[in-house]
Short mmCIF file of C-alpha atoms and ligand atoms in Angstrom, two decimals:
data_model
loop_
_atom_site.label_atom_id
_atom_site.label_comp_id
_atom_site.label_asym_id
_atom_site.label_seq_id
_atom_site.Cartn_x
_atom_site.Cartn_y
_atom_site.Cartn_z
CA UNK A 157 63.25 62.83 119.06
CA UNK A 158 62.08 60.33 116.30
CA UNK A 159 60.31 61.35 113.14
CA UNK A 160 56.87 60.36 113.82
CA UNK A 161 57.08 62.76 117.10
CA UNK A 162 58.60 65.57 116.18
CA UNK A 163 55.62 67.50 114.44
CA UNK A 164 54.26 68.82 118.47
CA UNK A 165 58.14 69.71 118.99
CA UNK A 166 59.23 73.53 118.67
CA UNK A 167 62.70 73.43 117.55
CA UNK A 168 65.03 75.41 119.45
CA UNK A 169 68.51 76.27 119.17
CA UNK A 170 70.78 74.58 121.97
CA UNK A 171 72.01 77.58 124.36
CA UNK A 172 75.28 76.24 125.34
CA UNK A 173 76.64 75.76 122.01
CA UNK A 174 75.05 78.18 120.56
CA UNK A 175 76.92 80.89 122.81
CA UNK A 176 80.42 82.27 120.95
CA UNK A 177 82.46 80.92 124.09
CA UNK A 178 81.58 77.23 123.29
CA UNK A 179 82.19 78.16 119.73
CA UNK A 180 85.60 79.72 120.19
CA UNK A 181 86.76 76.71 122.39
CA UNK A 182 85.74 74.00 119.81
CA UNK A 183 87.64 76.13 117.46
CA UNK A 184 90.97 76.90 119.91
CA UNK A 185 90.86 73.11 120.48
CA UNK A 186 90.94 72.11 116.49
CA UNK A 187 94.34 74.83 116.20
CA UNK A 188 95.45 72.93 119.08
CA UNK A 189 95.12 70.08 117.71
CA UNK A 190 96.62 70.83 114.25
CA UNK A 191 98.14 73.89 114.11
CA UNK A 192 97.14 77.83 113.44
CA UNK A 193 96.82 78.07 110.02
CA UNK A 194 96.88 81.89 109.06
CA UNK A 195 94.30 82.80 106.77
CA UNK A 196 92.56 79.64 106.12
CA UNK A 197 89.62 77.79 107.79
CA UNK A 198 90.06 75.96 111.19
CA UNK A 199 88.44 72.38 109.30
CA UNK A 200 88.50 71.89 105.43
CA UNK A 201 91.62 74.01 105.09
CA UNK A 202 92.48 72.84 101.48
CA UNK A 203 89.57 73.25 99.18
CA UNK A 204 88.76 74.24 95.71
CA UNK A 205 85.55 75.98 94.45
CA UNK A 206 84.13 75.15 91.00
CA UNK A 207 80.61 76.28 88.99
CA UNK A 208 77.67 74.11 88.61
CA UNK A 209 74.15 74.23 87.99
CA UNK A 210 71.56 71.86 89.52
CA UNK A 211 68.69 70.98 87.44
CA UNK A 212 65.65 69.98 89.46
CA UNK A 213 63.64 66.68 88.74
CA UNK A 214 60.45 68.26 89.77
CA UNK A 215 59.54 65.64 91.98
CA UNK A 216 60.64 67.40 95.02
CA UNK A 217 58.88 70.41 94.02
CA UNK A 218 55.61 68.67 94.77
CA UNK A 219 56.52 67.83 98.07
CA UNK A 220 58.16 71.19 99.32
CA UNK A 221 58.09 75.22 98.43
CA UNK A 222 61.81 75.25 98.46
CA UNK A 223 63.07 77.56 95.45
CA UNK A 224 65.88 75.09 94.40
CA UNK A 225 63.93 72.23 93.94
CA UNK A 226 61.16 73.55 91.68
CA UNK A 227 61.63 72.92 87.90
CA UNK A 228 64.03 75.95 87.05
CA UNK A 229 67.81 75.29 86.65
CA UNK A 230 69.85 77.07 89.35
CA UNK A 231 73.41 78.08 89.43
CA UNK A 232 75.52 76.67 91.97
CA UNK A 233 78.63 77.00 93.22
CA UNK A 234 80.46 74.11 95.10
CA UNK A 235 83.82 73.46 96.86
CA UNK A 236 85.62 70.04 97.24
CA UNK A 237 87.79 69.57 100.46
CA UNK A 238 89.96 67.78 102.31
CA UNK A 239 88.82 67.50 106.43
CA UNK A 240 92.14 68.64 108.00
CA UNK A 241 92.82 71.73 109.13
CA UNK A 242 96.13 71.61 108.18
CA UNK A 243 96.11 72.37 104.96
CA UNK A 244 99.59 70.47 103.56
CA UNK A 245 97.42 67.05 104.35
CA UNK A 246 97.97 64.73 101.63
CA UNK A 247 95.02 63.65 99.46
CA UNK A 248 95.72 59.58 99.78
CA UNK A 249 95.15 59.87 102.90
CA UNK A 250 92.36 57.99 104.61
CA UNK A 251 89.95 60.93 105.56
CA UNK A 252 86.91 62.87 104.81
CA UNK A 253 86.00 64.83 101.99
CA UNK A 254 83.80 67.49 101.68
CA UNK A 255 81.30 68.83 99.13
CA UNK A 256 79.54 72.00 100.39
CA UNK A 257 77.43 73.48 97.97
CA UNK A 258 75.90 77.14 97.52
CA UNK A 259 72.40 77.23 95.09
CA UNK A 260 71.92 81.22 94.38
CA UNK A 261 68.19 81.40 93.86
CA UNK A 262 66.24 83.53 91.73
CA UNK A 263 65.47 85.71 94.18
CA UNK A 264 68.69 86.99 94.85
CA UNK A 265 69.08 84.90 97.97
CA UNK A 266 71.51 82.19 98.67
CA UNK A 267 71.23 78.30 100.54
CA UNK A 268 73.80 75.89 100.99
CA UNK A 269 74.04 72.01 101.33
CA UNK A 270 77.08 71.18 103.12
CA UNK A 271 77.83 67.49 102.45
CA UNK A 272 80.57 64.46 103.60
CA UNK A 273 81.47 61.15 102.25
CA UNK A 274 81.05 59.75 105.41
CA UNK A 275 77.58 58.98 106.40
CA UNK A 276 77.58 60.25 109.82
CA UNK A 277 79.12 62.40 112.17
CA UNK A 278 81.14 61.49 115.21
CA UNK A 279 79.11 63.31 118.08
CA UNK A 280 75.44 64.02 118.72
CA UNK A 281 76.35 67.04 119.95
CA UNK A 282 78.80 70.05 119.80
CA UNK A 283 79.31 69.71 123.61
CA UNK A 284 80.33 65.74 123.14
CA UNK A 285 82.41 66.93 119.74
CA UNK A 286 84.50 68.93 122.05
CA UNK A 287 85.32 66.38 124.11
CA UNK A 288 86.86 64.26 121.79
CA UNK A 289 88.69 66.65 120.17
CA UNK A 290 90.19 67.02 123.63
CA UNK A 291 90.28 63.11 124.19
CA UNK A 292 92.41 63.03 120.33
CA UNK A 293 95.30 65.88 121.80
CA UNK A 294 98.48 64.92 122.54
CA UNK A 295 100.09 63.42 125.04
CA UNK A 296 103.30 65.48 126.13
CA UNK A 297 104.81 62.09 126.99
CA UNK A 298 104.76 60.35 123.74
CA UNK A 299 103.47 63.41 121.29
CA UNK A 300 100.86 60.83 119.80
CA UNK A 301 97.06 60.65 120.83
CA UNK A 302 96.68 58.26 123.81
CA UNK A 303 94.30 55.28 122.51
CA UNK A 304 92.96 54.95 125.71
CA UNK A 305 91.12 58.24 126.10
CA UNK A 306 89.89 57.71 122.38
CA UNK A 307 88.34 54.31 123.68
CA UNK A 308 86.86 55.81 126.66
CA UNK A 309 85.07 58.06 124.48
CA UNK A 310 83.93 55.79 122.24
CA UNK A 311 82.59 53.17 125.62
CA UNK A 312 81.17 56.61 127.29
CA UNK A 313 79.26 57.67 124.43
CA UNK A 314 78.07 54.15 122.06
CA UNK A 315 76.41 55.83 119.28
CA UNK A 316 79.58 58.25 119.03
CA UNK A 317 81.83 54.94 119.10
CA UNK A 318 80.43 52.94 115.80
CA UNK A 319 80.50 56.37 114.12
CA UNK A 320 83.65 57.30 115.04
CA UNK A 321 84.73 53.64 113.49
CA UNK A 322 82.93 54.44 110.24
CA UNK A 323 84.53 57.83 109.85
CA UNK A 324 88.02 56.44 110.67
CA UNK A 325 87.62 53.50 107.81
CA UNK A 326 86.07 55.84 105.14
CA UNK A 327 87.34 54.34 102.32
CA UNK A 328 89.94 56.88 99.73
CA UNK A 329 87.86 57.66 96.77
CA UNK A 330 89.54 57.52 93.36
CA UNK A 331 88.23 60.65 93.09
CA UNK A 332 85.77 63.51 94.11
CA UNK A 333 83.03 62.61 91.62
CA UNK A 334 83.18 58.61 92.61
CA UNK A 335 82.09 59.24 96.53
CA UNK A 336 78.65 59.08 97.81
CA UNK A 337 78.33 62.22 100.25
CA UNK A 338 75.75 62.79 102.97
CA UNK A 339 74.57 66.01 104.25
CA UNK A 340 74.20 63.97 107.62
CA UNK A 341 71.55 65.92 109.39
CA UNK A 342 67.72 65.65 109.57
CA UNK A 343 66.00 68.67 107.94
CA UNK A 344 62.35 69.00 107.82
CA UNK A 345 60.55 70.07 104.48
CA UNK A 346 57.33 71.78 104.88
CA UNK A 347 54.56 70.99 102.63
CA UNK A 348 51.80 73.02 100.84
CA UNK A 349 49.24 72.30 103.80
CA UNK A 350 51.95 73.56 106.19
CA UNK A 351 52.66 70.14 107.59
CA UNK A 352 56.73 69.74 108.25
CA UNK A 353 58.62 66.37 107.66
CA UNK A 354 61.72 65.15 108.19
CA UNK A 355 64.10 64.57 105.40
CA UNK A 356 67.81 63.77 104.35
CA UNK A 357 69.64 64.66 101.79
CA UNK A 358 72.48 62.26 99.78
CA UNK A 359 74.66 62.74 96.46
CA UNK A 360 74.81 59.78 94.57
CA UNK A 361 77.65 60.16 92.16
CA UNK A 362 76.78 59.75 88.41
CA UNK A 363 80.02 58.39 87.29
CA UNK A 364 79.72 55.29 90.08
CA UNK A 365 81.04 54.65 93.00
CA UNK A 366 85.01 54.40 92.82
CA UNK A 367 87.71 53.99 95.75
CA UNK A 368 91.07 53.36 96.05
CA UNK A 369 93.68 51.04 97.97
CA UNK A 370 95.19 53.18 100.68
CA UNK A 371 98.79 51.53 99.77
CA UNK A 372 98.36 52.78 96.20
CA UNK A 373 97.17 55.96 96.98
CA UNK A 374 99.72 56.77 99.87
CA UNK A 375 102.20 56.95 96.12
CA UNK A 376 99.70 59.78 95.05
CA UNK A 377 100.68 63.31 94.50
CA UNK A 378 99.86 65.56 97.48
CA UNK A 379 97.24 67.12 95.33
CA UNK A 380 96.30 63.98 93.61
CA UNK A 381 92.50 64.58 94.14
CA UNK A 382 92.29 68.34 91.99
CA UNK A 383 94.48 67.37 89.09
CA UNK A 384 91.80 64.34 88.47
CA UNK A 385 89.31 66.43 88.35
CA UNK A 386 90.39 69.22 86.59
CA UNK A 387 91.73 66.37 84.03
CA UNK A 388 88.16 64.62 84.17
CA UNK A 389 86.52 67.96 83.61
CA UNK A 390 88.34 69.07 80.46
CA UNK A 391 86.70 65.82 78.87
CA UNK A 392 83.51 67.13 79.98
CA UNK A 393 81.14 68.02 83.28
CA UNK A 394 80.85 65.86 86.69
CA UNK A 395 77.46 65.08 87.62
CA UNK A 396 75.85 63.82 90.85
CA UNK A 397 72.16 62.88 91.67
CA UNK A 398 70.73 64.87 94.79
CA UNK A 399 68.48 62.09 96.59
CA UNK A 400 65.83 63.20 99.12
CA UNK A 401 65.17 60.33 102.05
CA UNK A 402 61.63 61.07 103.74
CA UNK A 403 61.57 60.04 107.30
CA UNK A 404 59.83 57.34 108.41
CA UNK A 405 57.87 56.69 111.98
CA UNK A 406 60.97 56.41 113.97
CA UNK A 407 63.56 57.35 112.23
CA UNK A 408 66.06 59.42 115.02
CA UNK A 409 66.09 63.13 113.85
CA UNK A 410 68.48 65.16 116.57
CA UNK A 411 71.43 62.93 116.82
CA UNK A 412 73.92 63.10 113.64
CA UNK A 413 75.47 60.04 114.62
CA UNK A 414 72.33 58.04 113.41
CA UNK A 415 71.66 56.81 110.33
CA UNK A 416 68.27 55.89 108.95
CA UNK A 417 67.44 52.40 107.76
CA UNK A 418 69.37 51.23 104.45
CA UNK A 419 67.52 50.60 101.57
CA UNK A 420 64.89 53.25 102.26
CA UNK A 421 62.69 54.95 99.25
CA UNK A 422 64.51 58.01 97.83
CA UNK A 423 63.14 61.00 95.88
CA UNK A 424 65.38 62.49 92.87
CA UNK A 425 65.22 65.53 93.29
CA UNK A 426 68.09 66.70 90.79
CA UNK A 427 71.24 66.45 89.22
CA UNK A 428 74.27 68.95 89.50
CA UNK A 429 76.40 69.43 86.69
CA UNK A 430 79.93 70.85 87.71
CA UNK A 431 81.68 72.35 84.32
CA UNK A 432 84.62 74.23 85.88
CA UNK A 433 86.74 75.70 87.91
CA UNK A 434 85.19 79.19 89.17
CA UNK A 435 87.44 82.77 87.85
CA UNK A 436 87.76 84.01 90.76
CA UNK A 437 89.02 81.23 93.15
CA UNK A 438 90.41 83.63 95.55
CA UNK A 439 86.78 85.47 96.26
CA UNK A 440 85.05 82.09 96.49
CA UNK A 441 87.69 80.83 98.37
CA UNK A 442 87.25 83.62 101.05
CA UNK A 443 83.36 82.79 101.58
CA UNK A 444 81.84 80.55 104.07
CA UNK A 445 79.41 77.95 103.69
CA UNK A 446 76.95 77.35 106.46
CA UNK A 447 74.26 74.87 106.99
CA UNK A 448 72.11 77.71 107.84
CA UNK A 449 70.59 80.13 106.76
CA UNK A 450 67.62 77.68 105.37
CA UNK A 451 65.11 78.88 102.10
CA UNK A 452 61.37 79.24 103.03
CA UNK A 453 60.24 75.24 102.24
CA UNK A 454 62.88 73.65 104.14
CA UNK A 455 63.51 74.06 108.03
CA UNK A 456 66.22 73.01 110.58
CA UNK A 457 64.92 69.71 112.62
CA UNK A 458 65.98 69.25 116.35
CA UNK A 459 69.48 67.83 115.66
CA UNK A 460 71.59 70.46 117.73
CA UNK A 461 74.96 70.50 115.70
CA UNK A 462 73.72 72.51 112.94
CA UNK A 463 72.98 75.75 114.73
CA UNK A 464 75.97 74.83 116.44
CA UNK A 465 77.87 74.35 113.54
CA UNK A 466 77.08 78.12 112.75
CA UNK A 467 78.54 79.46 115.66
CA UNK A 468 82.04 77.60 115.00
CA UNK A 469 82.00 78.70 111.38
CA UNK A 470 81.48 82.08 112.11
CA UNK A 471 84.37 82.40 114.35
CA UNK A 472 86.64 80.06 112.13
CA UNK A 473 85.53 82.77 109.62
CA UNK A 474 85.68 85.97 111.74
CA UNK A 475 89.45 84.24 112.35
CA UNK A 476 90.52 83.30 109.00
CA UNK A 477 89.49 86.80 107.21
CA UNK A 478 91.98 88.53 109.51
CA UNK A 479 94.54 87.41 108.66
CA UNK A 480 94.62 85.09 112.07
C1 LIG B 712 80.24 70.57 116.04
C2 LIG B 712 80.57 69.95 114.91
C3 LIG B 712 81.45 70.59 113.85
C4 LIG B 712 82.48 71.48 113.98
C5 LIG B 712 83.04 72.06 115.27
C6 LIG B 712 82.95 71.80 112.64
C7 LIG B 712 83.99 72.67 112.35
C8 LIG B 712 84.22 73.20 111.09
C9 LIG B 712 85.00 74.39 110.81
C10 LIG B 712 85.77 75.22 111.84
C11 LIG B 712 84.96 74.60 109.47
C12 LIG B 712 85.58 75.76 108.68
C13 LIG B 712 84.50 76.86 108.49
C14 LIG B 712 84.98 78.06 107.71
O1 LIG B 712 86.00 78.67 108.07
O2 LIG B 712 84.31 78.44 106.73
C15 LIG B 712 84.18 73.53 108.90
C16 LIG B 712 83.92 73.35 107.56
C17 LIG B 712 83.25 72.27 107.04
N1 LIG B 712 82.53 71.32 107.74
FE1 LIG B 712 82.34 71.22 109.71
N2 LIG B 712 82.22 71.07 111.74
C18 LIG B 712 81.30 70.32 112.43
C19 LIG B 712 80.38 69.45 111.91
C20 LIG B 712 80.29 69.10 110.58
C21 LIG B 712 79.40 68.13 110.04
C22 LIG B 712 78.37 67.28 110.82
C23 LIG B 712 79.64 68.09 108.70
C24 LIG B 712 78.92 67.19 107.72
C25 LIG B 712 78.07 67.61 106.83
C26 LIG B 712 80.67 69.06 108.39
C27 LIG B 712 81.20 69.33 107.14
C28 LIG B 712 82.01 70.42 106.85
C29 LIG B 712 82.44 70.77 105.50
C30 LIG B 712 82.15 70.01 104.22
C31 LIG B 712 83.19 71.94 105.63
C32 LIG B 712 83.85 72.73 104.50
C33 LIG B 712 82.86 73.75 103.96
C34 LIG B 712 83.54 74.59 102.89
O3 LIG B 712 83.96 74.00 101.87
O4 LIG B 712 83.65 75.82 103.09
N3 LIG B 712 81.04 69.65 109.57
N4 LIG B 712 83.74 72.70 109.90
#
């Protein structure tokens, strides 16, 4: 579905991965793949949660009801993470980092904006996610990945395949607050006439954008990334801009693996200010952020993975809090 065609579309939640078995095996497969972890989450094992506030621009308040993005500051909290889901994975590494944040609205109620530094995502869907996790396990013969099945993925699936190179290159960033990070999917923000449009959401990083070599930071200290930024934040906050990208006629809007055009007009719509560590990193450590629930004002598109997405968070979840 493209943007200027989705408004006659009723968005519906994909049955096959939206049922717990087809969560449970994406999950199964990632423990597989790196190991049962007791305790922690299945993806983004190694994280740390820190308080913020975001203070809207006001400009996105014009375009959408959504209780964040009015003119009030709201308090925040946010978590910075490495991808694995082994959580002894080394911060020089080449990989992805995370920045999933929670706004707690005046009302009580709660949204979240879970975000990468890479741009995209590797699958379209949670079906074709599955399969190359299973494509990257081991071979028994030679205990590494076999290239081969990686490349068939990528030649079976096109889209998948220049994502897939994008993710694997992401570049090392110096540190959490010099990486762009996209919350990937298409959301749709609905306007005062009731009309929905399709929207994406980016974090531009206020202190510029700053990587590393991966030689030099293969010297780092496992846990290289926190001590910068609990070092940068004793000299004062971190800040990001949130940027809102409107959809244009033809933009894709259900397959995560698809950008929209570079270059593209952007709304402000705020700036987060992260001050410092949270008290009690044990509690926030023990939530889980979801790209759903949505606030009234802003609306799932057709891109399948989120509700998807859910599903595998609530069993990685269900997993984690007992102790499994
Ligand atoms: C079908 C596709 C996906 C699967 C199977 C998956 C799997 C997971 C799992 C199991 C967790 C741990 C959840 C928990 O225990 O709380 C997680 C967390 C996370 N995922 Fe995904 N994920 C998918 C897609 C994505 C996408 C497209 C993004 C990009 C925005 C993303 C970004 C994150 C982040 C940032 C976290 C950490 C959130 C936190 O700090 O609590 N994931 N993912």
């Amino acid at each position: 579905m493209t943007a200027g065609r989705w408004c006659s579309y009723v968005w519906r939640m994909s049955p096959a991965s939206s049922r717990p078995q087809a969560a449970a095996a994406l999950v199964d497969t990632t423990e597989h793949l790196s190991g049962t972890h007791t305790g922690r989450r299945r993806a983004h094992a190694r994280g740390v949660c820190y308080d913020a506030e975001l203070t809207p621009s006001g400009e996105a308040g014009r375009l959408t009801a959504a209780a964040h993005l009015q003119s009030d500051p709201v308090r925040a909290t946010v978590r910075f993470s490495h991808t694995g889901a082994d959580p002894q994975r080394l911060d020089g590494e080449r990989a992805a980092r995370g920045f999933a944040t929670r706004f707690h609205l005046p009302d009580g109620s709660a949204t979240d904006l879970i975000a990468v530094n890479p741009d995209r995502f590797v699958a379209s869907t949670s079906e074709q996610f599955l399969d190359l996790l299973q494509a990257a396990e081991r071979d028994p013969a030679t205990g590494k990945p076999d290239p081969a099945k990686i490349r068939a993925y990528a030649e079976l699936h096109p889209e998948a395949g220049a994502a897939l190179a994008a993710v694997v290159g992401v570049c090392v960033p110096s540190s959490y607050a010099t990486t762009e990070y996209w919350a990937i999917h298409a959301f749709l923000r609905r306007d005062a006439d009731g009309a929905a449009h399709p929207v994406k959401y980016r974090w531009e990083p206020d202190s510029g954008i700053q990587h590393t070599d991966p030689a030099e930071a293969a010297s780092w200290s496992p846990r290289h990334l926190t001590e910068e930024l609990t070092e940068r934040l004793a000299d004062g906050p971190v800040t990001f801009t949130l940027k809102v990208q409107p959809g244009e006629e033809g933009d894709p809007t259900d397959d995560p693996t698809r950008t929209w055009p570079a270059g593209r007009r952007e709304i402000t719509a705020g700036r987060s200010r992260i001050t410092a560590e949270v008290a009690d990193q044990q509690y926030w450590e023990a939530q889980s952020f979801d790209p759903n629930p949505l606030t009234p004002g802003i609306e799932a598109s057709d891109d399948p993975v989120p509700a998807a997405r859910s599903a595998v968070y609530a069993v990685s979840y269900d997993r984690r809090s007992h102790q499994r």
